[in-house]
PDB file of N, CA and C in Angstrom:
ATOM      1  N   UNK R   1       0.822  -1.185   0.000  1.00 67.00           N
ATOM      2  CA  UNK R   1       0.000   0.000   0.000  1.00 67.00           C
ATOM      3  C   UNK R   1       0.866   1.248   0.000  1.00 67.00           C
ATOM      4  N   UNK R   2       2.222   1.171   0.710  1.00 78.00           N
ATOM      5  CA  UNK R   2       2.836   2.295   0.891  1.00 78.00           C
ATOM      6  C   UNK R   2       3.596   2.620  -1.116  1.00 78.00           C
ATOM      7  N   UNK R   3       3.747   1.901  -1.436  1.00 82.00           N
ATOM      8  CA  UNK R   3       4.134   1.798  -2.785  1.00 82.00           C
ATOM      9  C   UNK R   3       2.750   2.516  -3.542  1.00 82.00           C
ATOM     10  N   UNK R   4       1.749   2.449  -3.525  1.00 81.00           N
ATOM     11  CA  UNK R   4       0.769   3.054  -4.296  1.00 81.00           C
ATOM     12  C   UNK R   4       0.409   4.157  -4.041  1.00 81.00           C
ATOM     13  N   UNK R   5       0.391   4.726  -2.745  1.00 81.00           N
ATOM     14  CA  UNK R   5       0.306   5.713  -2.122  1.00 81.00           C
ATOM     15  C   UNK R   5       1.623   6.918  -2.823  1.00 81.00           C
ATOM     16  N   UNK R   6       2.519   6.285  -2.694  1.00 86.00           N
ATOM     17  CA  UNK R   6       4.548   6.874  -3.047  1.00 86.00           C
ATOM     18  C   UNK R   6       3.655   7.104  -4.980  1.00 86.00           C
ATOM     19  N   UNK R   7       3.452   6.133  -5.758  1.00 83.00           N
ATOM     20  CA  UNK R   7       3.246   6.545  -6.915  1.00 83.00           C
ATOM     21  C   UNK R   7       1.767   7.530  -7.617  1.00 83.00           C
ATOM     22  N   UNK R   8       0.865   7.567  -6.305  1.00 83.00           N
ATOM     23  CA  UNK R   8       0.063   8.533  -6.210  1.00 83.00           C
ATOM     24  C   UNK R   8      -0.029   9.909  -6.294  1.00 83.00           C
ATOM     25  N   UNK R   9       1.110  10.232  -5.376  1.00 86.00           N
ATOM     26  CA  UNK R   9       1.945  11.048  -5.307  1.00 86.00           C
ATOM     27  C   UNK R   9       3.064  11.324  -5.924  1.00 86.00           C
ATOM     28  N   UNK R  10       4.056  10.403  -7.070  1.00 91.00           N
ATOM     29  CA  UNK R  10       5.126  10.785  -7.600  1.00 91.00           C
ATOM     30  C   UNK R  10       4.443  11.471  -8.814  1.00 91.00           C
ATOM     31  N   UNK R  11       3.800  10.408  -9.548  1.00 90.00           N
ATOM     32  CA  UNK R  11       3.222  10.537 -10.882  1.00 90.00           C
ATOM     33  C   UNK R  11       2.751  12.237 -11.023  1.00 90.00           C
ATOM     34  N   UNK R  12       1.890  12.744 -10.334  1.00 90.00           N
ATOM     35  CA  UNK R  12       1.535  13.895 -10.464  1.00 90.00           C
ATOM     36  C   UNK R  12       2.442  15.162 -10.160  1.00 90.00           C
ATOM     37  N   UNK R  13       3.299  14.852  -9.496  1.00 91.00           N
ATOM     38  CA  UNK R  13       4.680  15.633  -8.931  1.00 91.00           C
ATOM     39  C   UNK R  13       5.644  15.380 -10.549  1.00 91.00           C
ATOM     40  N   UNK R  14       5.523  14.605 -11.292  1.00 93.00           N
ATOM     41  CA  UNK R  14       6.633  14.780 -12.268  1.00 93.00           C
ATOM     42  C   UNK R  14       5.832  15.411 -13.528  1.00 93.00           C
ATOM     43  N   UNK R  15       4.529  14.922 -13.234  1.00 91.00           N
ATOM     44  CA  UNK R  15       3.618  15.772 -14.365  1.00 91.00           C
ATOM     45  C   UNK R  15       4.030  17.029 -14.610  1.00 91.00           C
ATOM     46  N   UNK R  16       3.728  17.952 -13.086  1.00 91.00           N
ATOM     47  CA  UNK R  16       3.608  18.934 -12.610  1.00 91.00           C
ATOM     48  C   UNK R  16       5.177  19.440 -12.952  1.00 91.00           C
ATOM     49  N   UNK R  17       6.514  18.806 -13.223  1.00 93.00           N
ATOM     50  CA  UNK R  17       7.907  19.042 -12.912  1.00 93.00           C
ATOM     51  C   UNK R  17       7.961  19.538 -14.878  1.00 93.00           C
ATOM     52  N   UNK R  18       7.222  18.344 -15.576  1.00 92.00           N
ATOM     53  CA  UNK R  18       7.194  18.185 -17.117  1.00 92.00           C
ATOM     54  C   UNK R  18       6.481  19.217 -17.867  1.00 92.00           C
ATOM     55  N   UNK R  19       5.764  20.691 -16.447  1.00 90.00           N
ATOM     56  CA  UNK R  19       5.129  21.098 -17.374  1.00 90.00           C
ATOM     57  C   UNK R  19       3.700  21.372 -17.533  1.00 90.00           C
ATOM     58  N   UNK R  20       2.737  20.169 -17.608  1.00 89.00           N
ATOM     59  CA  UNK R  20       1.662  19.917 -17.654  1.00 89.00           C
ATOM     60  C   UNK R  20       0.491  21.135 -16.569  1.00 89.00           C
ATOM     61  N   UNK R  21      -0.595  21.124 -16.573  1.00 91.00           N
ATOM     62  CA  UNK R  21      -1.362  21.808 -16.146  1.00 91.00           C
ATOM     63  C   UNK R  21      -1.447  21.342 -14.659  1.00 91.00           C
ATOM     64  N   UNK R  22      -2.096  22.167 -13.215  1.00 91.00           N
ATOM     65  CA  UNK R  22      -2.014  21.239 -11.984  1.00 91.00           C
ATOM     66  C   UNK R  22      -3.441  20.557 -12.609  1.00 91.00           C
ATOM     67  N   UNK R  23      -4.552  21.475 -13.001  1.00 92.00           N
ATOM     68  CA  UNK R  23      -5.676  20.521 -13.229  1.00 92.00           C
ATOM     69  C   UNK R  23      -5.714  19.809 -13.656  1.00 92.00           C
ATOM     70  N   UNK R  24      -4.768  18.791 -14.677  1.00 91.00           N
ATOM     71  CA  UNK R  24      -4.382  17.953 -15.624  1.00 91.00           C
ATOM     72  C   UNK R  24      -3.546  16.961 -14.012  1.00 91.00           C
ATOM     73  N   UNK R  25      -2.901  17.281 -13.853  1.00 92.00           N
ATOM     74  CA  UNK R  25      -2.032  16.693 -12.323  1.00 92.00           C
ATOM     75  C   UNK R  25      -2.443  16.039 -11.426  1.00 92.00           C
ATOM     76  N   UNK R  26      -3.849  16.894 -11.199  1.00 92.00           N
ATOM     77  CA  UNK R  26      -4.677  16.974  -9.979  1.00 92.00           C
ATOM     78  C   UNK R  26      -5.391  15.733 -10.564  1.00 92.00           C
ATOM     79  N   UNK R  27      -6.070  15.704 -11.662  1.00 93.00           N
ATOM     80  CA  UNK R  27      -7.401  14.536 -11.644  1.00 93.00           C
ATOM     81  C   UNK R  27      -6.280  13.420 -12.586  1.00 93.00           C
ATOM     82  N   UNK R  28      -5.442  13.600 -12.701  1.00 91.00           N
ATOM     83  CA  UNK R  28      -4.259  12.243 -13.100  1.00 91.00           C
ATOM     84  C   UNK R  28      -4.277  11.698 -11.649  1.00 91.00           C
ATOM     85  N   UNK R  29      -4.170  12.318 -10.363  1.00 91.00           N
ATOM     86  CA  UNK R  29      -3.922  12.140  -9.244  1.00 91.00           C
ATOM     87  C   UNK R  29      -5.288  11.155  -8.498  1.00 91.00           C
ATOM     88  N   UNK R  30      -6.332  12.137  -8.787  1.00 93.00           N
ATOM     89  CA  UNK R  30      -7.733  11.406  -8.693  1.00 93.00           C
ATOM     90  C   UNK R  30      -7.977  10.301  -9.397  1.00 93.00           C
ATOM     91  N   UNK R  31      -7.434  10.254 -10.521  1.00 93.00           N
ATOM     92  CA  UNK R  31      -7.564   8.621 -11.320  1.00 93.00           C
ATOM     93  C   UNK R  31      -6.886   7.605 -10.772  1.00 93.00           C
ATOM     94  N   UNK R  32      -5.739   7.745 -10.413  1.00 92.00           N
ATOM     95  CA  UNK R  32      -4.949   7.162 -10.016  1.00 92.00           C
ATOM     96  C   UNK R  32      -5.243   5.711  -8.570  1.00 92.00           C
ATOM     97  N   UNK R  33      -5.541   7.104  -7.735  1.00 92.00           N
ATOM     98  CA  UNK R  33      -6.314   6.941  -6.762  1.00 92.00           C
ATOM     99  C   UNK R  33      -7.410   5.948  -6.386  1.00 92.00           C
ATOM    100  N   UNK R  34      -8.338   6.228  -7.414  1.00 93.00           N
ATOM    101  CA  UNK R  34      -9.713   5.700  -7.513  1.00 93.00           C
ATOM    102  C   UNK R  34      -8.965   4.085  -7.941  1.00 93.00           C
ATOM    103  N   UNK R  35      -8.424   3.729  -8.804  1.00 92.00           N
ATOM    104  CA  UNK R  35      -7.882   2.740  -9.337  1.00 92.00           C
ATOM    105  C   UNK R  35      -7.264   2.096  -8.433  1.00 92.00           C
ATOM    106  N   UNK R  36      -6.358   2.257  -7.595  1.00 91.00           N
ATOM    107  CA  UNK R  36      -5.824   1.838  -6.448  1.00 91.00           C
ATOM    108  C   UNK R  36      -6.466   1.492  -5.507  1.00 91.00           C
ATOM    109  N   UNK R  37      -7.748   2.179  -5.111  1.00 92.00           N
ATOM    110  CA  UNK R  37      -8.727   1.794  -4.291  1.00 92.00           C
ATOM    111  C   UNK R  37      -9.104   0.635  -4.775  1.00 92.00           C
ATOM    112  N   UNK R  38     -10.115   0.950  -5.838  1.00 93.00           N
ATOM    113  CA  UNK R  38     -10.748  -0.706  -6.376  1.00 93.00           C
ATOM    114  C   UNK R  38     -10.130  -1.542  -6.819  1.00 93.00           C
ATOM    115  N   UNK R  39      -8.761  -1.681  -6.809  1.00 92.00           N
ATOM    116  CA  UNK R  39      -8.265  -2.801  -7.050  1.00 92.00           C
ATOM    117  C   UNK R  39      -7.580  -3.387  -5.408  1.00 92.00           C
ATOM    118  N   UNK R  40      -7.339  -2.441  -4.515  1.00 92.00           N
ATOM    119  CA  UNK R  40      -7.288  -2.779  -3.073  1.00 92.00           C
ATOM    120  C   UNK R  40      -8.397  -3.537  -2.577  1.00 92.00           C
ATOM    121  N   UNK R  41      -9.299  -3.371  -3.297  1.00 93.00           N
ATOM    122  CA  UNK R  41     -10.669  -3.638  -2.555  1.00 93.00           C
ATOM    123  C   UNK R  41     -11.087  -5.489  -3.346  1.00 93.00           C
ATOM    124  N   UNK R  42     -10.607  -5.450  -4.423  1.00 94.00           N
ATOM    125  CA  UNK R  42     -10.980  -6.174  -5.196  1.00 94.00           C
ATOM    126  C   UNK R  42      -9.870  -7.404  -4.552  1.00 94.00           C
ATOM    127  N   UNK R  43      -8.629  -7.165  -3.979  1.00 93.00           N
ATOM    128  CA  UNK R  43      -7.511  -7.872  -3.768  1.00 93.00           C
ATOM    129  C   UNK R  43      -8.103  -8.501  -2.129  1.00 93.00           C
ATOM    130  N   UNK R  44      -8.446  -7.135  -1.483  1.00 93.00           N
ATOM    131  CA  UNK R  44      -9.049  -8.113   0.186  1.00 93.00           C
ATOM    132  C   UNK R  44     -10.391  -8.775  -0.398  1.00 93.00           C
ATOM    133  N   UNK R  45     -11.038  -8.741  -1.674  1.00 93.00           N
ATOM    134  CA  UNK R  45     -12.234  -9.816  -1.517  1.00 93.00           C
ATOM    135  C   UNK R  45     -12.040 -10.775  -1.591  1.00 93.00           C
ATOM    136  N   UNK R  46     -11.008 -10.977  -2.621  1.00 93.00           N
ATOM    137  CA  UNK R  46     -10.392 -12.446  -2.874  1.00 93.00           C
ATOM    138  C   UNK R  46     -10.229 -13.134  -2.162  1.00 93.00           C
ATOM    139  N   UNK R  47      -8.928 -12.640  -1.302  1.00 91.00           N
ATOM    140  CA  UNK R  47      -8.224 -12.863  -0.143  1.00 91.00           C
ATOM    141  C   UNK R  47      -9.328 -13.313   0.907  1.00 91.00           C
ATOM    142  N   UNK R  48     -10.314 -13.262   1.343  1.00 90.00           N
ATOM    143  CA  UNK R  48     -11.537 -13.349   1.811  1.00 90.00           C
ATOM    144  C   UNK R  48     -12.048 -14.447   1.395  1.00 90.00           C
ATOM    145  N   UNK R  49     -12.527 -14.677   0.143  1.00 90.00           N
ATOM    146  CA  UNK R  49     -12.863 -15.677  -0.031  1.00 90.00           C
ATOM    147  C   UNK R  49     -12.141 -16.959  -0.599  1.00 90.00           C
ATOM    148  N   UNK R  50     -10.811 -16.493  -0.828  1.00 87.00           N
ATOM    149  CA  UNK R  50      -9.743 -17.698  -0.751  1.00 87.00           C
ATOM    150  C   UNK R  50      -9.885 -18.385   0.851  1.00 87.00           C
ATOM    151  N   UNK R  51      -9.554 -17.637   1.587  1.00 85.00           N
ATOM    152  CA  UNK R  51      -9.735 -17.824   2.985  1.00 85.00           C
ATOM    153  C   UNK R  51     -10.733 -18.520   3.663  1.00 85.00           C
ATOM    154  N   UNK R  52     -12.030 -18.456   3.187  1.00 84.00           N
ATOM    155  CA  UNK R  52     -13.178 -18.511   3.606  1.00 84.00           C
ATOM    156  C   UNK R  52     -13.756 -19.870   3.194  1.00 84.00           C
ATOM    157  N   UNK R  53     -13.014 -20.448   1.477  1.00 79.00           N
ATOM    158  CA  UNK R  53     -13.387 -22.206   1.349  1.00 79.00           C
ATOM    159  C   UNK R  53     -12.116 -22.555   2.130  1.00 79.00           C
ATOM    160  N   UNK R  54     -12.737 -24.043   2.706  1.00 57.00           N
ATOM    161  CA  UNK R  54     -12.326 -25.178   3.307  1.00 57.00           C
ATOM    162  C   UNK R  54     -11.424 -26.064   2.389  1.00 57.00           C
ATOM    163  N   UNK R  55     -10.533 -26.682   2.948  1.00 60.00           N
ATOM    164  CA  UNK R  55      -9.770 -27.288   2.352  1.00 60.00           C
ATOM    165  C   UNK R  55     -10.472 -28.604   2.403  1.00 60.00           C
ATOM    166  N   UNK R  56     -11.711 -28.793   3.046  1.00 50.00           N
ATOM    167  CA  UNK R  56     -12.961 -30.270   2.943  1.00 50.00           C
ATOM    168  C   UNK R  56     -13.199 -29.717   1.653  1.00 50.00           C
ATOM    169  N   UNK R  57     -14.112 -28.736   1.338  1.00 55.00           N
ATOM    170  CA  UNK R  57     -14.796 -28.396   0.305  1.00 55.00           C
ATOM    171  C   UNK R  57     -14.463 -28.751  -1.401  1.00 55.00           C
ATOM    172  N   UNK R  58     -12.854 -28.208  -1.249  1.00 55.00           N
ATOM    173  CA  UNK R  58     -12.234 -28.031  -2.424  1.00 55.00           C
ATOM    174  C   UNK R  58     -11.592 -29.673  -2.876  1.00 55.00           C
ATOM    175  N   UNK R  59     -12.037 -30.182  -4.215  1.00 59.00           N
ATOM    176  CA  UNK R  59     -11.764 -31.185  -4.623  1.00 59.00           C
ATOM    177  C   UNK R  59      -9.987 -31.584  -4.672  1.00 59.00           C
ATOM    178  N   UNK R  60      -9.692 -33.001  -4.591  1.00 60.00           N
ATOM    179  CA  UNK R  60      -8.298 -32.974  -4.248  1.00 60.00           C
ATOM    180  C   UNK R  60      -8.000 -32.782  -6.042  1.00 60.00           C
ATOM    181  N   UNK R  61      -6.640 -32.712  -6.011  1.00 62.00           N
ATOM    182  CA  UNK R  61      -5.628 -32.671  -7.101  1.00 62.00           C
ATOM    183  C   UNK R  61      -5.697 -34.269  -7.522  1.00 62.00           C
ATOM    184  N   UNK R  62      -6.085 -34.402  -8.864  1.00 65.00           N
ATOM    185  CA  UNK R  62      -6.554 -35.716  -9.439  1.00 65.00           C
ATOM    186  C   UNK R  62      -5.494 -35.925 -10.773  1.00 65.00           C
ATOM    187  N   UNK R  63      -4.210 -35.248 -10.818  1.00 66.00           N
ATOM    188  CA  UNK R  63      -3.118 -35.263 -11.669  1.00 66.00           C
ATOM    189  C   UNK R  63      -3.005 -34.530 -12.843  1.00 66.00           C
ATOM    190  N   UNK R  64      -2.752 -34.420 -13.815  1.00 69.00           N
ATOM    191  CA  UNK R  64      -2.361 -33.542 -14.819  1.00 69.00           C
ATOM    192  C   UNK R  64      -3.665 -33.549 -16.171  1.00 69.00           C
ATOM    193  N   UNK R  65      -4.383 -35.070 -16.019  1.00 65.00           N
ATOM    194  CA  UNK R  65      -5.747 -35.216 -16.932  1.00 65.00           C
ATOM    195  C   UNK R  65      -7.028 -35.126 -15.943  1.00 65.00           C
ATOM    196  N   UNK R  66      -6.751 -35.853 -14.572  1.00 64.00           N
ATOM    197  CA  UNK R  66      -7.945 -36.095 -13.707  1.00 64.00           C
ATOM    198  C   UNK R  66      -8.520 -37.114 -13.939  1.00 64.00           C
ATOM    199  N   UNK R  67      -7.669 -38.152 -14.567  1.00 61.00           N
ATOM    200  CA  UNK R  67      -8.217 -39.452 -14.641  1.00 61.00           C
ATOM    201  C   UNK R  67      -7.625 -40.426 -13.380  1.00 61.00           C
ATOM    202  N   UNK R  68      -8.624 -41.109 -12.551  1.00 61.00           N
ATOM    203  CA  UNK R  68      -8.178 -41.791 -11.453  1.00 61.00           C
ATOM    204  C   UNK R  68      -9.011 -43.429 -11.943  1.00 61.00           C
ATOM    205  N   UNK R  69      -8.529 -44.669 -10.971  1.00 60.00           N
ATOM    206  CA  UNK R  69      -9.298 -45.468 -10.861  1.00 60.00           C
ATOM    207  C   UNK R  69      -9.608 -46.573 -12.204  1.00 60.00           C
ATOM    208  N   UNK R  70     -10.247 -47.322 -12.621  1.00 61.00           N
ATOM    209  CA  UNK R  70     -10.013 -48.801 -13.127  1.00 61.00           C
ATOM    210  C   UNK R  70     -10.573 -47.791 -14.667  1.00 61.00           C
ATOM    211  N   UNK R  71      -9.297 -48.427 -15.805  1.00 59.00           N
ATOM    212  CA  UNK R  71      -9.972 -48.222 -16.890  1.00 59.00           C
ATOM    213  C   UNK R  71      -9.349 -46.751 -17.564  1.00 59.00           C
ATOM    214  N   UNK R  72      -8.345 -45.929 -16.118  1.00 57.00           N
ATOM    215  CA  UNK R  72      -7.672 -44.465 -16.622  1.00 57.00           C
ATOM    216  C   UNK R  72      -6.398 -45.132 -17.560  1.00 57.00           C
ATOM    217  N   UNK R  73      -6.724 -45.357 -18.386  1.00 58.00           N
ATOM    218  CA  UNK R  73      -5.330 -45.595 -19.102  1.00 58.00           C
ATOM    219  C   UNK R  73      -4.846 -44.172 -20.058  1.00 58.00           C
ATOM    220  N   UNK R  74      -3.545 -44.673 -20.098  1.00 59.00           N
ATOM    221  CA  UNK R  74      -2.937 -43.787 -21.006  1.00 59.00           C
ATOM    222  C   UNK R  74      -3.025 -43.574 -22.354  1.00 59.00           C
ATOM    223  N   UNK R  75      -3.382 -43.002 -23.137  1.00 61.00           N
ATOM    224  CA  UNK R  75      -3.252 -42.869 -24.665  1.00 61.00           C
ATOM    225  C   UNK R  75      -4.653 -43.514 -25.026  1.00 61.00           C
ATOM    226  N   UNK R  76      -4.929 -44.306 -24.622  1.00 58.00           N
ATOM    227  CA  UNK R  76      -6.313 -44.678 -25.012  1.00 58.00           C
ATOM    228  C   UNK R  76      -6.425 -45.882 -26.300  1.00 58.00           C
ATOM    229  N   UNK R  77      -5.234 -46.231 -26.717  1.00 58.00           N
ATOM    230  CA  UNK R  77      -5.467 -47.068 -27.693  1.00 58.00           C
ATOM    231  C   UNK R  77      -5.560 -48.527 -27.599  1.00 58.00           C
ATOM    232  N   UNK R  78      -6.674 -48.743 -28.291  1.00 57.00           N
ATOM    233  CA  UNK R  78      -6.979 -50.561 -28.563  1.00 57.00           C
ATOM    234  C   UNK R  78      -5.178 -51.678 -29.058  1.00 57.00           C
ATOM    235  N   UNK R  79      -5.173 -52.512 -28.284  1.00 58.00           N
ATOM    236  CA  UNK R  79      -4.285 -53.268 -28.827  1.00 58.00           C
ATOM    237  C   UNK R  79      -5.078 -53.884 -29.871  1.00 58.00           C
ATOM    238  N   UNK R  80      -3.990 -54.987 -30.611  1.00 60.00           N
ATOM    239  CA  UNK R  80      -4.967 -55.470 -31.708  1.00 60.00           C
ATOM    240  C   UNK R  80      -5.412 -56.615 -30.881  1.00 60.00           C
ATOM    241  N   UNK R  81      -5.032 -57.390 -29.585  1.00 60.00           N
ATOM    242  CA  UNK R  81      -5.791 -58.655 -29.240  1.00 60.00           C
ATOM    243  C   UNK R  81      -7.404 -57.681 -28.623  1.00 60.00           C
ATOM    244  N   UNK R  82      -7.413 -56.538 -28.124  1.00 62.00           N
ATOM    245  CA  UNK R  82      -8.602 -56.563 -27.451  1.00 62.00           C
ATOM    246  C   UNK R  82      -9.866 -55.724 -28.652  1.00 62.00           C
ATOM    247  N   UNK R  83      -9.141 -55.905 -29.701  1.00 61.00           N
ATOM    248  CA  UNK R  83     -10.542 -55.739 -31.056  1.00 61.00           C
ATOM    249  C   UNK R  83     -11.453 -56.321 -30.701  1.00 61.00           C
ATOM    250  N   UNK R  84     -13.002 -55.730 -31.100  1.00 64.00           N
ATOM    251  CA  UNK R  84     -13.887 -56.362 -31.386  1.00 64.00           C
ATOM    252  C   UNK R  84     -13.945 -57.371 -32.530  1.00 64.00           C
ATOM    253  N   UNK R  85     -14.532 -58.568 -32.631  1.00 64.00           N
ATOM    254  CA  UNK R  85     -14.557 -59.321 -33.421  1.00 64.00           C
ATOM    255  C   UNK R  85     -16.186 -59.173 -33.976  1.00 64.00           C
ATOM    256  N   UNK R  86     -15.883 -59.225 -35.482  1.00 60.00           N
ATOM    257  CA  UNK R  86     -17.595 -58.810 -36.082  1.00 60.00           C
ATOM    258  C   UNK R  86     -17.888 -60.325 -36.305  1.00 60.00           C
TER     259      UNK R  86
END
């Protein structure tokens, strides 16, 4: 937070150094701002509800396809003994 706050404040300070208008400075400053907020806000919801499921809830890690149990084979192909015979 202290980092967003520091570029809240730089950004419009070099505007302001480059020239630019303060009213141009000022609502670069207000944008800035606003953006930092809702994405602060958006970061503790997560965080919240990462927090908030159970490690019961959440299905285990079932490997790289999610195939478990009789019949997960690899590649999937018929040998020639287990053809159907017409």
């Amino acid at each position: 937070m202290r980092w967003a706050v520091f570029s809240c404040a730089l950004v419009p300070f070099v505007l302001l150094a480059c020239g630019r208008s303060f009213g141009g400075a000022a609502g670069t400053a207000v944008g800035l701002t606003a953006v930092t907020c809702a994405c602060r806000a958006l970061l503790r919801r997560a965080e919240r509800n990462a927090a908030r499921s159970s490690p019961e809830r959440a299905a285990p890690h079932r490997g790289r396809h999610g195939r478990t149990g009789v019949g997960a084979h690899r590649g999937g192909h018929l040998s020639e003994g287990s053809a159907p015979v017409d």
